[in-house]
mmCIF file with all atom_site columns, C-alpha atoms in Angstrom:
data_model
loop_
_atom_site.group_PDB
_atom_site.id
_atom_site.type_symbol
_atom_site.label_atom_id
_atom_site.label_alt_id
_atom_site.label_comp_id
_atom_site.label_asym_id
_atom_site.label_entity_id
_atom_site.label_seq_id
_atom_site.pdbx_PDB_ins_code
_atom_site.Cartn_x
_atom_site.Cartn_y
_atom_site.Cartn_z
_atom_site.occupancy
_atom_site.B_iso_or_equiv
_atom_site.pdbx_formal_charge
_atom_site.auth_seq_id
_atom_site.auth_comp_id
_atom_site.auth_asym_id
_atom_site.auth_atom_id
_atom_site.pdbx_PDB_model_num
ATOM 1   C CA . MET A 1 1   ? -18.055 21.321 -22.437 1.00 46.00 ? 20  MET A CA 1
ATOM 2   C CA . ALA A 1 2   ? -21.016 19.526 -23.937 1.00 46.00 ? 21  ALA A CA 1
ATOM 3   C CA . PHE A 1 3   ? -24.523 20.816 -23.364 1.00 46.00 ? 22  PHE A CA 1
ATOM 4   C CA . ALA A 1 4   ? -27.576 18.586 -23.248 1.00 45.00 ? 23  ALA A CA 1
ATOM 5   C CA . SER A 1 5   ? -31.302 19.140 -22.843 1.00 51.00 ? 24  SER A CA 1
ATOM 6   C CA . PRO A 1 6   ? -33.434 19.108 -20.712 1.00 61.00 ? 25  PRO A CA 1
ATOM 7   C CA . MET A 1 7   ? -32.212 21.352 -17.919 1.00 69.00 ? 26  MET A CA 1
ATOM 8   C CA . PRO A 1 8   ? -29.835 19.353 -15.719 1.00 74.00 ? 27  PRO A CA 1
ATOM 9   C CA . SER A 1 9   ? -30.068 19.107 -11.959 1.00 84.00 ? 28  SER A CA 1
ATOM 10  C CA . GLN A 1 10  ? -28.691 21.781 -9.654  1.00 86.00 ? 29  GLN A CA 1
ATOM 11  C CA . GLN A 1 11  ? -26.028 19.307 -8.479  1.00 87.00 ? 30  GLN A CA 1
ATOM 12  C CA . PHE A 1 12  ? -24.909 18.669 -12.063 1.00 86.00 ? 31  PHE A CA 1
ATOM 13  C CA . LEU A 1 13  ? -24.750 22.424 -12.753 1.00 87.00 ? 32  LEU A CA 1
ATOM 14  C CA . TRP A 1 14  ? -22.799 22.964 -9.520  1.00 90.00 ? 33  TRP A CA 1
ATOM 15  C CA . ASP A 1 15  ? -20.290 20.260 -10.484 1.00 88.00 ? 34  ASP A CA 1
ATOM 16  C CA . VAL A 1 16  ? -19.816 21.846 -13.912 1.00 87.00 ? 35  VAL A CA 1
ATOM 17  C CA . PHE A 1 17  ? -19.621 25.340 -12.408 1.00 89.00 ? 36  PHE A CA 1
ATOM 18  C CA . GLN A 1 18  ? -16.858 24.237 -10.028 1.00 90.00 ? 37  GLN A CA 1
ATOM 19  C CA . LYS A 1 19  ? -14.857 22.719 -12.907 1.00 88.00 ? 38  LYS A CA 1
ATOM 20  C CA . VAL A 1 20  ? -15.177 25.902 -14.959 1.00 89.00 ? 39  VAL A CA 1
ATOM 21  C CA . ASP A 1 21  ? -14.375 28.200 -11.984 1.00 90.00 ? 40  ASP A CA 1
ATOM 22  C CA . ARG A 1 22  ? -10.673 27.328 -12.075 1.00 90.00 ? 41  ARG A CA 1
ATOM 23  C CA . ASP A 1 23  ? -9.547  30.071 -9.698  1.00 93.00 ? 42  ASP A CA 1
ATOM 24  C CA . ARG A 1 24  ? -12.232 29.103 -7.139  1.00 93.00 ? 43  ARG A CA 1
ATOM 25  C CA . SER A 1 25  ? -13.480 32.697 -6.948  1.00 94.00 ? 44  SER A CA 1
ATOM 26  C CA . GLY A 1 26  ? -17.147 31.702 -6.954  1.00 92.00 ? 45  GLY A CA 1
ATOM 27  C CA . TYR A 1 27  ? -17.561 33.428 -10.308 1.00 93.00 ? 46  TYR A CA 1
ATOM 28  C CA . ILE A 1 28  ? -16.850 32.458 -13.901 1.00 92.00 ? 47  ILE A CA 1
ATOM 29  C CA . SER A 1 29  ? -14.817 34.921 -15.942 1.00 92.00 ? 48  SER A CA 1
ATOM 30  C CA . ALA A 1 30  ? -14.840 35.225 -19.731 1.00 90.00 ? 49  ALA A CA 1
ATOM 31  C CA . ASP A 1 31  ? -11.451 33.461 -19.890 1.00 90.00 ? 50  ASP A CA 1
ATOM 32  C CA . GLU A 1 32  ? -12.693 30.572 -17.743 1.00 90.00 ? 51  GLU A CA 1
ATOM 33  C CA . LEU A 1 33  ? -15.869 30.221 -19.800 1.00 88.00 ? 52  LEU A CA 1
ATOM 34  C CA . GLN A 1 34  ? -13.935 30.382 -23.063 1.00 87.00 ? 53  GLN A CA 1
ATOM 35  C CA . ALA A 1 35  ? -11.638 27.579 -21.899 1.00 82.00 ? 54  ALA A CA 1
ATOM 36  C CA . ALA A 1 36  ? -14.653 25.420 -21.013 1.00 82.00 ? 55  ALA A CA 1
ATOM 37  C CA . LEU A 1 37  ? -16.704 25.904 -24.182 1.00 81.00 ? 56  LEU A CA 1
ATOM 38  C CA . SER A 1 38  ? -16.310 24.048 -27.455 1.00 71.00 ? 57  SER A CA 1
ATOM 39  C CA . ASN A 1 39  ? -17.476 25.139 -30.882 1.00 67.00 ? 58  ASN A CA 1
ATOM 40  C CA . GLY A 1 40  ? -17.112 21.651 -32.339 1.00 68.00 ? 59  GLY A CA 1
ATOM 41  C CA . THR A 1 41  ? -13.650 22.277 -33.752 1.00 67.00 ? 60  THR A CA 1
ATOM 42  C CA . TRP A 1 42  ? -10.279 22.313 -32.101 1.00 66.00 ? 61  TRP A CA 1
ATOM 43  C CA . THR A 1 43  ? -10.220 26.118 -32.138 1.00 72.00 ? 62  THR A CA 1
ATOM 44  C CA . PRO A 1 44  ? -10.995 28.233 -29.069 1.00 75.00 ? 63  PRO A CA 1
ATOM 45  C CA . PHE A 1 45  ? -14.525 29.540 -28.650 1.00 82.00 ? 64  PHE A CA 1
ATOM 46  C CA . ASN A 1 46  ? -14.746 33.065 -30.034 1.00 85.00 ? 65  ASN A CA 1
ATOM 47  C CA . HIS A 1 47  ? -13.714 35.449 -27.240 1.00 87.00 ? 66  HIS A CA 1
ATOM 48  C CA . GLU A 1 48  ? -16.122 38.147 -28.446 1.00 87.00 ? 67  GLU A CA 1
ATOM 49  C CA . THR A 1 49  ? -19.041 35.703 -28.269 1.00 87.00 ? 68  THR A CA 1
ATOM 50  C CA . VAL A 1 50  ? -18.019 34.705 -24.743 1.00 88.00 ? 69  VAL A CA 1
ATOM 51  C CA . ARG A 1 51  ? -17.800 38.367 -23.747 1.00 87.00 ? 70  ARG A CA 1
ATOM 52  C CA . LEU A 1 52  ? -21.293 38.980 -25.136 1.00 85.00 ? 71  LEU A CA 1
ATOM 53  C CA . MET A 1 53  ? -22.710 36.023 -23.192 1.00 86.00 ? 72  MET A CA 1
ATOM 54  C CA . ILE A 1 54  ? -20.988 37.007 -19.936 1.00 87.00 ? 73  ILE A CA 1
ATOM 55  C CA . GLY A 1 55  ? -22.395 40.518 -20.383 1.00 84.00 ? 74  GLY A CA 1
ATOM 56  C CA . MET A 1 56  ? -25.914 39.158 -20.827 1.00 84.00 ? 75  MET A CA 1
ATOM 57  C CA . PHE A 1 57  ? -25.818 37.125 -17.594 1.00 86.00 ? 76  PHE A CA 1
ATOM 58  C CA . ASP A 1 58  ? -23.525 39.310 -15.458 1.00 86.00 ? 77  ASP A CA 1
ATOM 59  C CA . LYS A 1 59  ? -25.962 40.555 -12.804 1.00 84.00 ? 78  LYS A CA 1
ATOM 60  C CA . GLN A 1 60  ? -23.166 42.005 -10.621 1.00 83.00 ? 79  GLN A CA 1
ATOM 61  C CA . ASN A 1 61  ? -21.796 44.021 -13.573 1.00 84.00 ? 80  ASN A CA 1
ATOM 62  C CA . ASN A 1 62  ? -18.252 42.872 -12.840 1.00 87.00 ? 81  ASN A CA 1
ATOM 63  C CA . GLY A 1 63  ? -17.450 40.819 -15.947 1.00 88.00 ? 82  GLY A CA 1
ATOM 64  C CA . THR A 1 64  ? -18.291 37.461 -14.367 1.00 91.00 ? 83  THR A CA 1
ATOM 65  C CA . VAL A 1 65  ? -21.202 35.070 -13.880 1.00 91.00 ? 84  VAL A CA 1
ATOM 66  C CA . SER A 1 66  ? -22.207 33.733 -10.473 1.00 92.00 ? 85  SER A CA 1
ATOM 67  C CA . PHE A 1 67  ? -23.559 30.248 -9.886  1.00 91.00 ? 86  PHE A CA 1
ATOM 68  C CA . GLN A 1 68  ? -27.051 31.750 -9.503  1.00 88.00 ? 87  GLN A CA 1
ATOM 69  C CA . ASP A 1 69  ? -26.849 32.999 -13.094 1.00 89.00 ? 88  ASP A CA 1
ATOM 70  C CA . PHE A 1 70  ? -24.959 29.994 -14.486 1.00 89.00 ? 89  PHE A CA 1
ATOM 71  C CA . GLY A 1 71  ? -28.112 27.916 -15.008 1.00 87.00 ? 90  GLY A CA 1
ATOM 72  C CA . ALA A 1 72  ? -29.574 30.605 -17.266 1.00 87.00 ? 91  ALA A CA 1
ATOM 73  C CA . LEU A 1 73  ? -26.300 30.813 -19.190 1.00 88.00 ? 92  LEU A CA 1
ATOM 74  C CA . TRP A 1 74  ? -26.275 27.008 -19.547 1.00 86.00 ? 93  TRP A CA 1
ATOM 75  C CA . LYS A 1 75  ? -29.833 27.050 -20.918 1.00 87.00 ? 94  LYS A CA 1
ATOM 76  C CA . TYR A 1 76  ? -28.983 29.913 -23.279 1.00 87.00 ? 95  TYR A CA 1
ATOM 77  C CA . VAL A 1 77  ? -26.023 28.045 -24.797 1.00 86.00 ? 96  VAL A CA 1
ATOM 78  C CA . THR A 1 78  ? -28.014 24.798 -24.960 1.00 87.00 ? 97  THR A CA 1
ATOM 79  C CA . ASP A 1 79  ? -30.864 26.540 -26.782 1.00 89.00 ? 98  ASP A CA 1
ATOM 80  C CA . TRP A 1 80  ? -28.398 28.071 -29.252 1.00 90.00 ? 99  TRP A CA 1
ATOM 81  C CA . GLN A 1 81  ? -26.756 24.684 -29.758 1.00 90.00 ? 100 GLN A CA 1
ATOM 82  C CA . ASN A 1 82  ? -30.112 23.077 -30.564 1.00 91.00 ? 101 ASN A CA 1
ATOM 83  C CA . CYS A 1 83  ? -30.971 25.963 -32.893 1.00 93.00 ? 102 CYS A CA 1
ATOM 84  C CA . PHE A 1 84  ? -27.599 25.682 -34.654 1.00 94.00 ? 103 PHE A CA 1
ATOM 85  C CA . ARG A 1 85  ? -27.977 21.943 -35.132 1.00 94.00 ? 104 ARG A CA 1
ATOM 86  C CA . SER A 1 86  ? -31.471 22.359 -36.564 1.00 95.00 ? 105 SER A CA 1
ATOM 87  C CA . PHE A 1 87  ? -30.148 24.693 -39.299 1.00 96.00 ? 106 PHE A CA 1
ATOM 88  C CA . ASP A 1 88  ? -26.920 22.767 -39.953 1.00 96.00 ? 107 ASP A CA 1
ATOM 89  C CA . THR A 1 89  ? -28.860 20.505 -42.300 1.00 95.00 ? 108 THR A CA 1
ATOM 90  C CA . ASP A 1 90  ? -25.794 18.790 -43.753 1.00 95.00 ? 109 ASP A CA 1
ATOM 91  C CA . ASN A 1 91  ? -24.374 18.114 -40.252 1.00 93.00 ? 110 ASN A CA 1
ATOM 92  C CA . SER A 1 92  ? -21.076 19.704 -41.249 1.00 92.00 ? 111 SER A CA 1
ATOM 93  C CA . GLY A 1 93  ? -20.617 21.446 -37.896 1.00 90.00 ? 112 GLY A CA 1
ATOM 94  C CA . SER A 1 94  ? -20.890 24.827 -39.564 1.00 93.00 ? 113 SER A CA 1
ATOM 95  C CA . ILE A 1 95  ? -23.535 27.004 -41.198 1.00 96.00 ? 114 ILE A CA 1
ATOM 96  C CA . ASP A 1 96  ? -23.159 27.938 -44.871 1.00 96.00 ? 115 ASP A CA 1
ATOM 97  C CA . LYS A 1 97  ? -24.838 30.920 -46.534 1.00 96.00 ? 116 LYS A CA 1
ATOM 98  C CA . ASN A 1 98  ? -27.956 28.943 -47.530 1.00 96.00 ? 117 ASN A CA 1
ATOM 99  C CA . GLU A 1 99  ? -28.367 27.515 -44.022 1.00 97.00 ? 118 GLU A CA 1
ATOM 100 C CA . LEU A 1 100 ? -27.823 30.993 -42.543 1.00 97.00 ? 119 LEU A CA 1
ATOM 101 C CA . LYS A 1 101 ? -30.424 32.506 -44.847 1.00 97.00 ? 120 LYS A CA 1
ATOM 102 C CA . THR A 1 102 ? -32.901 29.788 -43.817 1.00 96.00 ? 121 THR A CA 1
ATOM 103 C CA . ALA A 1 103 ? -32.150 30.430 -40.127 1.00 95.00 ? 122 ALA A CA 1
ATOM 104 C CA . LEU A 1 104 ? -32.487 34.204 -40.410 1.00 95.00 ? 123 LEU A CA 1
ATOM 105 C CA . THR A 1 105 ? -35.688 33.902 -42.446 1.00 95.00 ? 124 THR A CA 1
ATOM 106 C CA . SER A 1 106 ? -37.163 31.643 -39.778 1.00 94.00 ? 125 SER A CA 1
ATOM 107 C CA . PHE A 1 107 ? -36.229 34.317 -37.187 1.00 93.00 ? 126 PHE A CA 1
ATOM 108 C CA . GLY A 1 108 ? -38.255 36.851 -39.187 1.00 91.00 ? 127 GLY A CA 1
ATOM 109 C CA . TYR A 1 109 ? -35.439 38.624 -41.055 1.00 92.00 ? 128 TYR A CA 1
ATOM 110 C CA . ARG A 1 110 ? -35.872 39.288 -44.758 1.00 92.00 ? 129 ARG A CA 1
ATOM 111 C CA . LEU A 1 111 ? -32.316 39.914 -45.911 1.00 95.00 ? 130 LEU A CA 1
ATOM 112 C CA . SER A 1 112 ? -30.933 39.969 -49.445 1.00 96.00 ? 131 SER A CA 1
ATOM 113 C CA . ASP A 1 113 ? -28.507 37.300 -50.605 1.00 96.00 ? 132 ASP A CA 1
ATOM 114 C CA . TRP A 1 114 ? -25.651 39.814 -50.755 1.00 96.00 ? 133 TRP A CA 1
ATOM 115 C CA . LEU A 1 115 ? -26.225 40.815 -47.126 1.00 96.00 ? 134 LEU A CA 1
ATOM 116 C CA . VAL A 1 116 ? -26.311 37.166 -46.003 1.00 97.00 ? 135 VAL A CA 1
ATOM 117 C CA . GLU A 1 117 ? -23.061 36.603 -47.915 1.00 96.00 ? 136 GLU A CA 1
ATOM 118 C CA . MET A 1 118 ? -21.572 39.649 -46.165 1.00 96.00 ? 137 MET A CA 1
ATOM 119 C CA . LEU A 1 119 ? -22.597 38.205 -42.773 1.00 96.00 ? 138 LEU A CA 1
ATOM 120 C CA . VAL A 1 120 ? -20.903 34.927 -43.655 1.00 97.00 ? 139 VAL A CA 1
ATOM 121 C CA . ARG A 1 121 ? -17.706 36.784 -44.628 1.00 96.00 ? 140 ARG A CA 1
ATOM 122 C CA . LYS A 1 122 ? -17.868 38.871 -41.429 1.00 94.00 ? 141 LYS A CA 1
ATOM 123 C CA . PHE A 1 123 ? -18.353 35.906 -39.072 1.00 94.00 ? 142 PHE A CA 1
ATOM 124 C CA . ASP A 1 124 ? -16.258 33.285 -40.916 1.00 94.00 ? 143 ASP A CA 1
ATOM 125 C CA . ARG A 1 125 ? -13.112 33.150 -38.783 1.00 88.00 ? 144 ARG A CA 1
ATOM 126 C CA . ILE A 1 126 ? -11.628 30.113 -40.536 1.00 86.00 ? 145 ILE A CA 1
ATOM 127 C CA . GLY A 1 127 ? -11.971 31.246 -44.164 1.00 92.00 ? 146 GLY A CA 1
ATOM 128 C CA . GLN A 1 128 ? -14.145 28.330 -45.332 1.00 92.00 ? 147 GLN A CA 1
ATOM 129 C CA . GLY A 1 129 ? -17.242 30.299 -46.339 1.00 95.00 ? 148 GLY A CA 1
ATOM 130 C CA . THR A 1 130 ? -19.108 28.979 -43.298 1.00 96.00 ? 149 THR A CA 1
ATOM 131 C CA . ILE A 1 131 ? -19.883 30.060 -39.740 1.00 95.00 ? 150 ILE A CA 1
ATOM 132 C CA . LEU A 1 132 ? -19.024 27.961 -36.683 1.00 93.00 ? 151 LEU A CA 1
ATOM 133 C CA . PHE A 1 133 ? -21.344 27.554 -33.688 1.00 92.00 ? 152 PHE A CA 1
ATOM 134 C CA . ASP A 1 134 ? -19.832 30.332 -31.572 1.00 91.00 ? 153 ASP A CA 1
ATOM 135 C CA . ASP A 1 135 ? -19.741 32.768 -34.472 1.00 92.00 ? 154 ASP A CA 1
ATOM 136 C CA . PHE A 1 136 ? -23.378 31.891 -35.304 1.00 94.00 ? 155 PHE A CA 1
ATOM 137 C CA . ILE A 1 137 ? -24.383 32.981 -31.790 1.00 91.00 ? 156 ILE A CA 1
ATOM 138 C CA . GLN A 1 138 ? -22.456 36.226 -32.161 1.00 91.00 ? 157 GLN A CA 1
ATOM 139 C CA . CYS A 1 139 ? -23.941 36.925 -35.597 1.00 93.00 ? 158 CYS A CA 1
ATOM 140 C CA . CYS A 1 140 ? -27.510 36.347 -34.414 1.00 91.00 ? 159 CYS A CA 1
ATOM 141 C CA . VAL A 1 141 ? -27.128 38.323 -31.180 1.00 86.00 ? 160 VAL A CA 1
ATOM 142 C CA . LEU A 1 142 ? -25.539 41.251 -33.002 1.00 88.00 ? 161 LEU A CA 1
ATOM 143 C CA . LEU A 1 143 ? -28.222 41.209 -35.705 1.00 90.00 ? 162 LEU A CA 1
ATOM 144 C CA . TYR A 1 144 ? -30.951 41.140 -33.038 1.00 87.00 ? 163 TYR A CA 1
ATOM 145 C CA . THR A 1 145 ? -29.326 44.006 -31.103 1.00 84.00 ? 164 THR A CA 1
ATOM 146 C CA . LEU A 1 146 ? -28.882 46.169 -34.208 1.00 87.00 ? 165 LEU A CA 1
ATOM 147 C CA . THR A 1 147 ? -32.450 45.466 -35.309 1.00 88.00 ? 166 THR A CA 1
ATOM 148 C CA . ALA A 1 148 ? -33.853 46.408 -31.898 1.00 85.00 ? 167 ALA A CA 1
ATOM 149 C CA . SER A 1 149 ? -31.885 49.651 -31.971 1.00 85.00 ? 168 SER A CA 1
ATOM 150 C CA . PHE A 1 150 ? -33.086 50.408 -35.521 1.00 89.00 ? 169 PHE A CA 1
ATOM 151 C CA . ARG A 1 151 ? -36.703 49.762 -34.546 1.00 88.00 ? 170 ARG A CA 1
ATOM 152 C CA . GLN A 1 152 ? -36.549 52.484 -31.903 1.00 87.00 ? 171 GLN A CA 1
ATOM 153 C CA . TYR A 1 153 ? -36.305 54.982 -34.777 1.00 89.00 ? 172 TYR A CA 1
ATOM 154 C CA . ASP A 1 154 ? -38.525 53.071 -37.235 1.00 90.00 ? 173 ASP A CA 1
ATOM 155 C CA . THR A 1 155 ? -41.735 53.990 -35.456 1.00 89.00 ? 174 THR A CA 1
ATOM 156 C CA . ASN A 1 156 ? -44.018 53.238 -38.431 1.00 90.00 ? 175 ASN A CA 1
ATOM 157 C CA . GLN A 1 157 ? -42.139 49.974 -39.190 1.00 88.00 ? 176 GLN A CA 1
ATOM 158 C CA . SER A 1 158 ? -41.408 50.938 -42.800 1.00 91.00 ? 177 SER A CA 1
ATOM 159 C CA . GLY A 1 159 ? -37.852 49.623 -42.742 1.00 89.00 ? 178 GLY A CA 1
ATOM 160 C CA . VAL A 1 160 ? -36.527 53.133 -43.389 1.00 91.00 ? 179 VAL A CA 1
ATOM 161 C CA . ILE A 1 161 ? -35.286 55.689 -40.865 1.00 91.00 ? 180 ILE A CA 1
ATOM 162 C CA . THR A 1 162 ? -33.955 59.212 -41.115 1.00 92.00 ? 181 THR A CA 1
ATOM 163 C CA . ILE A 1 163 ? -31.529 60.152 -38.373 1.00 91.00 ? 182 ILE A CA 1
ATOM 164 C CA . HIS A 1 164 ? -28.818 62.713 -37.778 1.00 93.00 ? 183 HIS A CA 1
ATOM 165 C CA . TYR A 1 165 ? -25.192 61.681 -37.531 1.00 94.00 ? 184 TYR A CA 1
ATOM 166 C CA . GLU A 1 166 ? -25.125 62.112 -33.753 1.00 94.00 ? 185 GLU A CA 1
ATOM 167 C CA . GLN A 1 167 ? -28.292 60.007 -33.421 1.00 90.00 ? 186 GLN A CA 1
ATOM 168 C CA . PHE A 1 168 ? -26.550 57.296 -35.437 1.00 89.00 ? 187 PHE A CA 1
ATOM 169 C CA . LEU A 1 169 ? -23.449 57.464 -33.229 1.00 90.00 ? 188 LEU A CA 1
ATOM 170 C CA . SER A 1 170 ? -25.600 57.438 -30.117 1.00 87.00 ? 189 SER A CA 1
ATOM 171 C CA . MET A 1 171 ? -27.489 54.415 -31.462 1.00 83.00 ? 190 MET A CA 1
ATOM 172 C CA . VAL A 1 172 ? -24.279 52.498 -32.231 1.00 82.00 ? 191 VAL A CA 1
ATOM 173 C CA . PHE A 1 173 ? -22.335 53.391 -29.090 1.00 83.00 ? 192 PHE A CA 1
ATOM 174 C CA . SER A 1 174 ? -25.249 52.625 -26.776 1.00 77.00 ? 193 SER A CA 1
ATOM 175 C CA . LEU A 1 175 ? -25.510 49.030 -28.043 1.00 71.00 ? 194 LEU A CA 1
ATOM 176 C CA . LYS A 1 176 ? -24.853 46.320 -25.459 1.00 60.00 ? 195 LYS A CA 1
ATOM 177 C CA . THR A 1 177 ? -22.486 44.225 -27.578 1.00 53.00 ? 196 THR A CA 1
#
């Protein structure tokens, strides 16, 4: 599925929604969305990224997205696609460690080179030292979620927290990822 800006008409979104909703349930499941999305390669869109996105827009809390929420999901993916393209400066269709560092710095993160390299290794599913579009979304969403959770304990914004083991486990297991 190709995404384009600006926001398309309701009729266009309905037509796309109906094509994606293969079982005609009136809802889009993670499997249906995964089959419809493209990361620019001939590999399936990362299932974990799809699960994260469904979770973000699943207002019924049943693992699916209704048509009412599909427009927001469409805009979300389109915005990420535009963001990805703006940082893929060599137009390779993937983000290397330098492009990722530039992206994360522009988002306000000040991460060391070794941590950026670790993120690339963690989210590089194809073993090329780069991150594809779908994995870029997952990386950024996970980093944002972890940072937000950390900030709950970093009340003076020093970048350092002291927590007990159970607080750490509570922090990790309560994440919406």
